[in-house]
Coordinates of C-alpha atoms and ligand atoms in Angstrom, one line a residue:
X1 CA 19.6 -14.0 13.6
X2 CA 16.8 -12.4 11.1
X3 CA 17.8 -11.5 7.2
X4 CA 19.4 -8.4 6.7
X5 CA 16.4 -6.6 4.9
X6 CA 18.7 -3.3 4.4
X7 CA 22.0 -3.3 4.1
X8 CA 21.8 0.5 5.0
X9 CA 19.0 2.6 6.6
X10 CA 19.1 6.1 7.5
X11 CA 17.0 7.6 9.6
X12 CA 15.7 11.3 9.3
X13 CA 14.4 13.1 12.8
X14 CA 15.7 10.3 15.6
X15 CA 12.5 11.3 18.7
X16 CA 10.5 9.1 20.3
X17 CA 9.7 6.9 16.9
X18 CA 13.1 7.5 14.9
X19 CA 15.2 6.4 18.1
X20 CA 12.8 2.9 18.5
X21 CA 12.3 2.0 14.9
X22 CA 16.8 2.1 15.1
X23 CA 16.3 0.4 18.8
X24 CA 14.1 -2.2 17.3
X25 CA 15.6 -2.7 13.9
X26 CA 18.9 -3.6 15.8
X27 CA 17.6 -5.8 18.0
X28 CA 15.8 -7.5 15.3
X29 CA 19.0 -8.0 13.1
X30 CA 17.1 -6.5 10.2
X31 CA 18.8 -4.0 8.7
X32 CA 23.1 -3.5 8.9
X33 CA 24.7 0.1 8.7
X34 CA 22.6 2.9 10.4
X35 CA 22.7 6.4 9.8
X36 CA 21.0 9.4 11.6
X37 CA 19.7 13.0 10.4
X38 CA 18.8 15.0 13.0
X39 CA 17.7 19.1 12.9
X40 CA 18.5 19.6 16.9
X41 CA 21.4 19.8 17.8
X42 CA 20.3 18.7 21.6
X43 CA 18.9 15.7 19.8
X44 CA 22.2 14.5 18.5
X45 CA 24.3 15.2 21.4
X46 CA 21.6 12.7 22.7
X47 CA 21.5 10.7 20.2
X48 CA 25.4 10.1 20.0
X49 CA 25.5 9.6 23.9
X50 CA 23.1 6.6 23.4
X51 CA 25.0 5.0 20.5
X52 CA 22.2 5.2 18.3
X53 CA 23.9 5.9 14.7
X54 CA 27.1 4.3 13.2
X55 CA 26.7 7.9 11.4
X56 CA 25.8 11.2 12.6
X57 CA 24.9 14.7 11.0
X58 CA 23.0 17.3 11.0
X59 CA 22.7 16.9 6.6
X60 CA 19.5 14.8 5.3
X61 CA 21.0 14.2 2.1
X62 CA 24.7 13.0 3.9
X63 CA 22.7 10.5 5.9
X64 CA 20.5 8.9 3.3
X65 CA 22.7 8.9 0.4
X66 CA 23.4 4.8 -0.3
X67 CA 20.7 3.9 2.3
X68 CA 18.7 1.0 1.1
X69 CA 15.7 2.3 3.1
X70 CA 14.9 6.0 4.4
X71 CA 12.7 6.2 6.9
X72 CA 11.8 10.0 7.5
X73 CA 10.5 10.4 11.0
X74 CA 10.1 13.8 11.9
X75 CA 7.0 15.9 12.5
X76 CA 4.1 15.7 10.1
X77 CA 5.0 19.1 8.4
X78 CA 8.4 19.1 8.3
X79 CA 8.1 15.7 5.8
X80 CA 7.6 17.6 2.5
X81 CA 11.4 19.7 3.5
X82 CA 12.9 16.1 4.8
X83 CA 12.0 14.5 1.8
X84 CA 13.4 17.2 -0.7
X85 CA 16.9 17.6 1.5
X86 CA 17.0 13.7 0.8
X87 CA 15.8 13.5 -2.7
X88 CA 19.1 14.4 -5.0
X89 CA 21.1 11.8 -2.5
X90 CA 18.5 8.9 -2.8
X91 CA 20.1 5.7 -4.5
X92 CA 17.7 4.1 -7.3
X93 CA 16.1 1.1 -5.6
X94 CA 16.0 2.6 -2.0
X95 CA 12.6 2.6 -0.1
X96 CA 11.5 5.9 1.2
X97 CA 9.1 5.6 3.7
X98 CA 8.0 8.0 7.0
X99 CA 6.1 7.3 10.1
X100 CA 3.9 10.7 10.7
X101 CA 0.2 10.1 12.2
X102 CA -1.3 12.2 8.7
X103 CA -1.1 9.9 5.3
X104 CA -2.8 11.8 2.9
X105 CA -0.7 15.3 2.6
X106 CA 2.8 13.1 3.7
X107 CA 1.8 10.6 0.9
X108 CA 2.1 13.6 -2.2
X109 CA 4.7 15.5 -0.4
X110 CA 6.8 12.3 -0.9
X111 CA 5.7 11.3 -4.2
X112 CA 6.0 15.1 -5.3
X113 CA 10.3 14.9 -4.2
X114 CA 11.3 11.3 -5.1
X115 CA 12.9 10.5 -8.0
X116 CA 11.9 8.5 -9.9
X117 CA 13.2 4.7 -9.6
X118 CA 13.3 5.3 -6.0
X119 CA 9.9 3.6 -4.0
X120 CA 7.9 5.5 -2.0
X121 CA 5.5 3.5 0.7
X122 CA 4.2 5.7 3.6
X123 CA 3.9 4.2 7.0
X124 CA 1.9 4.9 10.0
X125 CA 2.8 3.0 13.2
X126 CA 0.1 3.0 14.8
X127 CA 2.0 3.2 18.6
X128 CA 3.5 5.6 20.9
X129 CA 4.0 7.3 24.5
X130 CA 3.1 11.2 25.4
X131 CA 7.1 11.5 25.4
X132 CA 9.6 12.6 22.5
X133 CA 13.0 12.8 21.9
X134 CA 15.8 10.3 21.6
X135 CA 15.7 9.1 25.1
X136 CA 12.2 8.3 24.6
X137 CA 12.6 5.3 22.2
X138 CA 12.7 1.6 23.6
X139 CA 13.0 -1.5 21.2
X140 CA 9.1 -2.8 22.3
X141 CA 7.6 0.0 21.3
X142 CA 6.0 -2.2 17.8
X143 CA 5.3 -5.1 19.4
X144 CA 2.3 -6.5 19.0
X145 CA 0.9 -3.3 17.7
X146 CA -0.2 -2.1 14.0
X147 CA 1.8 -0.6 11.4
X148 CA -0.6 0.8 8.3
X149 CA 1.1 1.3 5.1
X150 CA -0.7 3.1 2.0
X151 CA 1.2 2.1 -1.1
X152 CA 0.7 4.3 -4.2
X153 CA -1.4 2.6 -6.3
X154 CA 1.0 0.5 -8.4
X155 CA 1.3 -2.6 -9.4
X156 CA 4.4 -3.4 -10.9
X157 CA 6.6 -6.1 -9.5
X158 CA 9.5 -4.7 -8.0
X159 CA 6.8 -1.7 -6.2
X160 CA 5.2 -4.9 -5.0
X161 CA 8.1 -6.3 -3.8
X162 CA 9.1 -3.0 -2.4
X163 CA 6.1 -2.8 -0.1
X164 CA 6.4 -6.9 1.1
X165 CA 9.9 -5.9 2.6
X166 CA 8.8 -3.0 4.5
X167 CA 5.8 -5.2 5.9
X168 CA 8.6 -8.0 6.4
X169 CA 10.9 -4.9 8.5
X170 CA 7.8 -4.0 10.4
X171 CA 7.1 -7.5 11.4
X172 CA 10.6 -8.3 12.2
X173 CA 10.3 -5.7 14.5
X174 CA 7.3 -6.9 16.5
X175 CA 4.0 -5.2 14.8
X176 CA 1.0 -6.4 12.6
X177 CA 0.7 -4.6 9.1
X178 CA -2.0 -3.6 6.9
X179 CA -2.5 -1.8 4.0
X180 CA -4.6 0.9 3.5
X181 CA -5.6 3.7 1.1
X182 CA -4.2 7.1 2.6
X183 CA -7.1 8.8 2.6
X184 CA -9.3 6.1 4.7
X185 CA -6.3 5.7 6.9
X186 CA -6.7 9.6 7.6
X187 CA -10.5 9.0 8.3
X188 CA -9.7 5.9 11.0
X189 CA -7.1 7.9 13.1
X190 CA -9.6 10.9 13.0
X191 CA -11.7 8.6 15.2
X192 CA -9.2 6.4 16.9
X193 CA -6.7 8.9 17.9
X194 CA -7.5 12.3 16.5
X195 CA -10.3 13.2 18.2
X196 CA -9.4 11.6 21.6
X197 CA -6.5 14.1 21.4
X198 CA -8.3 16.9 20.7
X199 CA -11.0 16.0 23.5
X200 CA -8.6 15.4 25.7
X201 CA -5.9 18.7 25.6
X202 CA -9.9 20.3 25.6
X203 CA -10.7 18.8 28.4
X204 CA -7.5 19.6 30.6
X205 CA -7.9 23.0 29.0
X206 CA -11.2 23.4 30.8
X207 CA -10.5 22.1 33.7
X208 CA -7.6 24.2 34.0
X209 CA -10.0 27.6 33.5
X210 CA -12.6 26.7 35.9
X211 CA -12.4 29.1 38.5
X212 CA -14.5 27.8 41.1
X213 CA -12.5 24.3 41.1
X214 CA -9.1 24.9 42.3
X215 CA -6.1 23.8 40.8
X216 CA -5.4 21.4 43.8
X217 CA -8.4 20.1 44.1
X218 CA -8.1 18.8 39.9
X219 CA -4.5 17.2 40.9
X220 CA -6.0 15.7 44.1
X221 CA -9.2 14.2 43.0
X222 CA -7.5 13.5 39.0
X223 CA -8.6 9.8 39.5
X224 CA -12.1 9.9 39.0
X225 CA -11.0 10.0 35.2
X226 CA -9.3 13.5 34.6
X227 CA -5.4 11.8 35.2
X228 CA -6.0 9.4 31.9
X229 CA -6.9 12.8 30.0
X230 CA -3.9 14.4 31.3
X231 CA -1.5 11.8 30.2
X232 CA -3.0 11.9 26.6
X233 CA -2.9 16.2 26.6
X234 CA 1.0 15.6 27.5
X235 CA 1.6 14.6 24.3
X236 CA 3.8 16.8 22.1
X237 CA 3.1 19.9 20.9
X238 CA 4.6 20.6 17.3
X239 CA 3.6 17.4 16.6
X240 CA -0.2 17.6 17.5
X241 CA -0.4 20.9 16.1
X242 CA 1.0 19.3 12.8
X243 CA -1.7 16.6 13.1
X244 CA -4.7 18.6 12.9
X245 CA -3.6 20.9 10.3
X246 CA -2.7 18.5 8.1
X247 CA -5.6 16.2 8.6
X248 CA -8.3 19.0 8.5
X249 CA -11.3 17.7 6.7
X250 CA -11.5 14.1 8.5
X251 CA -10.8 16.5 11.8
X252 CA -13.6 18.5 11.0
X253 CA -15.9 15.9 9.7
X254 CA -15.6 13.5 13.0
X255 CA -15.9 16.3 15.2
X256 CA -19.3 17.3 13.7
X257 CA -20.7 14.3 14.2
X258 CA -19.0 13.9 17.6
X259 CA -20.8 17.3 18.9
X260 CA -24.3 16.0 17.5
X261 CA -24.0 12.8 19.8
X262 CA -22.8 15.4 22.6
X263 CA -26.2 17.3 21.8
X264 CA -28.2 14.0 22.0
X265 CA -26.6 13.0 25.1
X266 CA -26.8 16.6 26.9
X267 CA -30.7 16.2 26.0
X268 CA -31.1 12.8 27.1
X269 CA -29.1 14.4 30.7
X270 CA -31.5 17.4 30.8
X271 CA -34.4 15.6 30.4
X272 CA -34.0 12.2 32.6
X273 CA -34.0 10.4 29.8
X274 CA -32.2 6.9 31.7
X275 CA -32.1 4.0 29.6
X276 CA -30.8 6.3 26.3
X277 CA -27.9 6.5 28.5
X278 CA -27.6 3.3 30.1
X279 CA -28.1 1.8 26.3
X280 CA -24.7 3.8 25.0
X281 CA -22.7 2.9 28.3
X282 CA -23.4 -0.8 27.4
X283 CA -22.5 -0.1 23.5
X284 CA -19.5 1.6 24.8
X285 CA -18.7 -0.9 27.6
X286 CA -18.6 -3.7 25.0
X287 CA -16.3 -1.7 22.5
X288 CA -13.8 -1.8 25.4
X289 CA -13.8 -5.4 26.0
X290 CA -13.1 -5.9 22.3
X291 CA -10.0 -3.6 22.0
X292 CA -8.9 -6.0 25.2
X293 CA -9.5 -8.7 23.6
X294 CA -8.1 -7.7 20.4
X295 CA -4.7 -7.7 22.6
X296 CA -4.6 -3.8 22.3
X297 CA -4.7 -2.7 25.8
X298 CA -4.3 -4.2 29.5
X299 CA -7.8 -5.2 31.3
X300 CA -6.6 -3.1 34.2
X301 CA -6.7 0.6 34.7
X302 CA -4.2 3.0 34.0
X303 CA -3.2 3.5 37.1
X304 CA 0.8 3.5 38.3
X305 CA 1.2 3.4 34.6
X306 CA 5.0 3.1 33.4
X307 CA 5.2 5.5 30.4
X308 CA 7.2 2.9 28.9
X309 CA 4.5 0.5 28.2
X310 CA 3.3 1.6 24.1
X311 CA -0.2 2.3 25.2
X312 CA -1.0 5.5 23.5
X313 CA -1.4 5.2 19.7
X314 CA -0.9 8.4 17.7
Ligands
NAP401 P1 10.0 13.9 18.1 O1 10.3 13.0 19.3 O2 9.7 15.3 18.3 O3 11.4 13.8 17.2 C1 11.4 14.5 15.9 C2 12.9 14.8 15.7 O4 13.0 15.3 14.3 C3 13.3 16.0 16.5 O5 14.6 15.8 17.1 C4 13.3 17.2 15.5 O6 14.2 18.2 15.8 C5 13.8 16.5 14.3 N1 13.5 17.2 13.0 C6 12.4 18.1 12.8 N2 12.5 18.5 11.5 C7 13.5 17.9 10.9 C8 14.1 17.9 9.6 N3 13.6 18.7 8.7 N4 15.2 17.2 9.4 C9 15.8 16.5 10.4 N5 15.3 16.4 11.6 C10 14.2 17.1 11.9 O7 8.9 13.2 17.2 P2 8.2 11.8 17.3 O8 7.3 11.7 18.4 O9 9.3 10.7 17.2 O10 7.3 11.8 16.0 C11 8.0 11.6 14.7 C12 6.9 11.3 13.6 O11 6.2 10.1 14.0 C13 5.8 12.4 13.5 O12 5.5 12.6 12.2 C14 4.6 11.8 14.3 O13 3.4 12.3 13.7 C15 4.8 10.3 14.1 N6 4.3 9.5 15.1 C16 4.4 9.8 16.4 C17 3.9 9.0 17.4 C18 4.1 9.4 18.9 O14 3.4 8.9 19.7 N7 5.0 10.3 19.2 C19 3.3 7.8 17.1 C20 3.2 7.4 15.8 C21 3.7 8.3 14.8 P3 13.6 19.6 16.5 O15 13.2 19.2 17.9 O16 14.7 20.6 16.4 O17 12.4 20.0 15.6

């Protein structure tokens, strides 16, 4: 059996990500006592039904107070109100640390509510499914995929040492780690996962408007490409909402460039313009083959896909 990193974590907002880090921490051995936060009352029911808490309520600062970690997992813009219900009840030494997909505003809402003596390190795993809730979570979810954290910019010894045992938690529990500043971060999921999203609920939008394409005819001909853009546009609402308001500017910035190349490759469409196209479906061709051989996806398509599997990254 692993260490025991934490004696005690508690976990704010038990979804999809809450419910597997607790899945995951378990089966790793890593941490001891667990204790749960949860707003929805739905959620808990849930969450007590799957024996996912030795302790259960509804009160932030109930379930974090003498947790040697906090890991606050619930949407994007409800960190800044987790973080201050947990904040008077934070023990000196504990880690306080979040998962949400947006580093730069989560990163100062949490600095802003610690107190001080307590270490802050944001997180990012970088792995997911279209679903939420509690029932959602499986203990595989990290494995073998990325966790970013973006560590104030400290260097004191025991902030050091802070950050090494979340990486060693995150490891434990199946996934890579790097570090990164929280701005940057913000920048690479604006390309990686931001935009795809936004493409993608735009595309389904679209689709869903035409009116000289039925809606049967885009369910039964979905697998010339439209099904993999519905299964990313499933993904949750609040959540995605939260993502691009919080992550505006690198939203904004990535889009821009995104609708020049559109432009370029509407031209290069309208005017027969062959190899420009053939030369960015080879480019692009190749950037697939090295996220499968970087181990991040399956060669095969998507299709009979078990939603299970972590192969959407948020
Ligand atoms: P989720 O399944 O929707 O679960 C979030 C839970 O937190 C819900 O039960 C929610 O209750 C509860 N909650 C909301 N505000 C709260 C508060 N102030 N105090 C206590 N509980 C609260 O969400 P998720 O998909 O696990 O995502 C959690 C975080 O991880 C988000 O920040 C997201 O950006 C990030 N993330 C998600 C993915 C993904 O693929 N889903 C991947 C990586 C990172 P209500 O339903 O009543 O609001």
């Amino acid at each position: 059996m692993a260490e025991v990193l934490f004696p005690k974590m508690a976990v704010v907002g038990c979804g999809l990500i809450g419910a597997s880090v607790i899945l995951a921490a378990r089966a790793a051995g890593v941490v001891g006592e667990i204790a749960v936060a949860d707003a929805s009352e739905t959620a808990r029911e849930r969450i007590a039904a799957l024996g996912l808490a030795d302790h259960l309520t509804a009160d932030v600062a109930e379930a974090v107070e003498s947790a040697d970690l906090v890991v606050l997992a619930v949407p994007v813009m409800a960190m800044g109100e987790a973080a201050r219900a947990a904040a008077p009840a934070l023990k000196p030494g504990a880690t306080l640390t979040d998962t949400g997909s947006v580093k730069g505003s989560v990163a100062e809402a949490l600095a802003e509510a610690a107190p001080p003596g307590v270490f802050v390190v944001p997180g990012h795993p970088i792995a997911g499914t279209e679903q939420s809730g509690p029932d959602a979570g499986f203990a595989e979810l990290f494995h073998n995929r990325w966790v970013i954290l973006t560590p104030q910019k400290r260097d004191d010894d025991p902030y050091l040492e802070a950050v090494q045992r979340l990486a060693d938690f995150w490891k434990a529990l199946g996934a890579s780690v790097d570090r990164m500043d929280a701005a940057h971060h913000d920048l690479v999921l604006a390309v990686t996962s931001h935009l795809p999203h936004l493409i993608a609920y735009n595309i389904v939008g679209t689709a869903a408007d035409l009116e000289e394409v039925t809606r049967a005819e885009v369910m039964k001909y979905s697998a010339g490409g439209f099904r993999d853009f519905t299964r990313i546009a499933a993904s949750d609402p609040t959540m995605w909402r939260d993502v691009f308001l919080t992550n505006r500017d690198a939203v904004l910035e990535i889009l821009g460039r995104f609708t020049e190349d559109l432009q370029a490759l509407s031209r290069a469409i309208r005017w027969g313009e062959g190899d420009k196209l053939f030369e960015l479906f080879t480019r692009t061709r190749e950037i697939r083959r090295g996220i499968v051989a970087a181990g991040q996806e399956s060669p095969e398509p998507n299709f009979g896909r078990d939603h299970r599997r972590p192969d959407k990254t948020a």
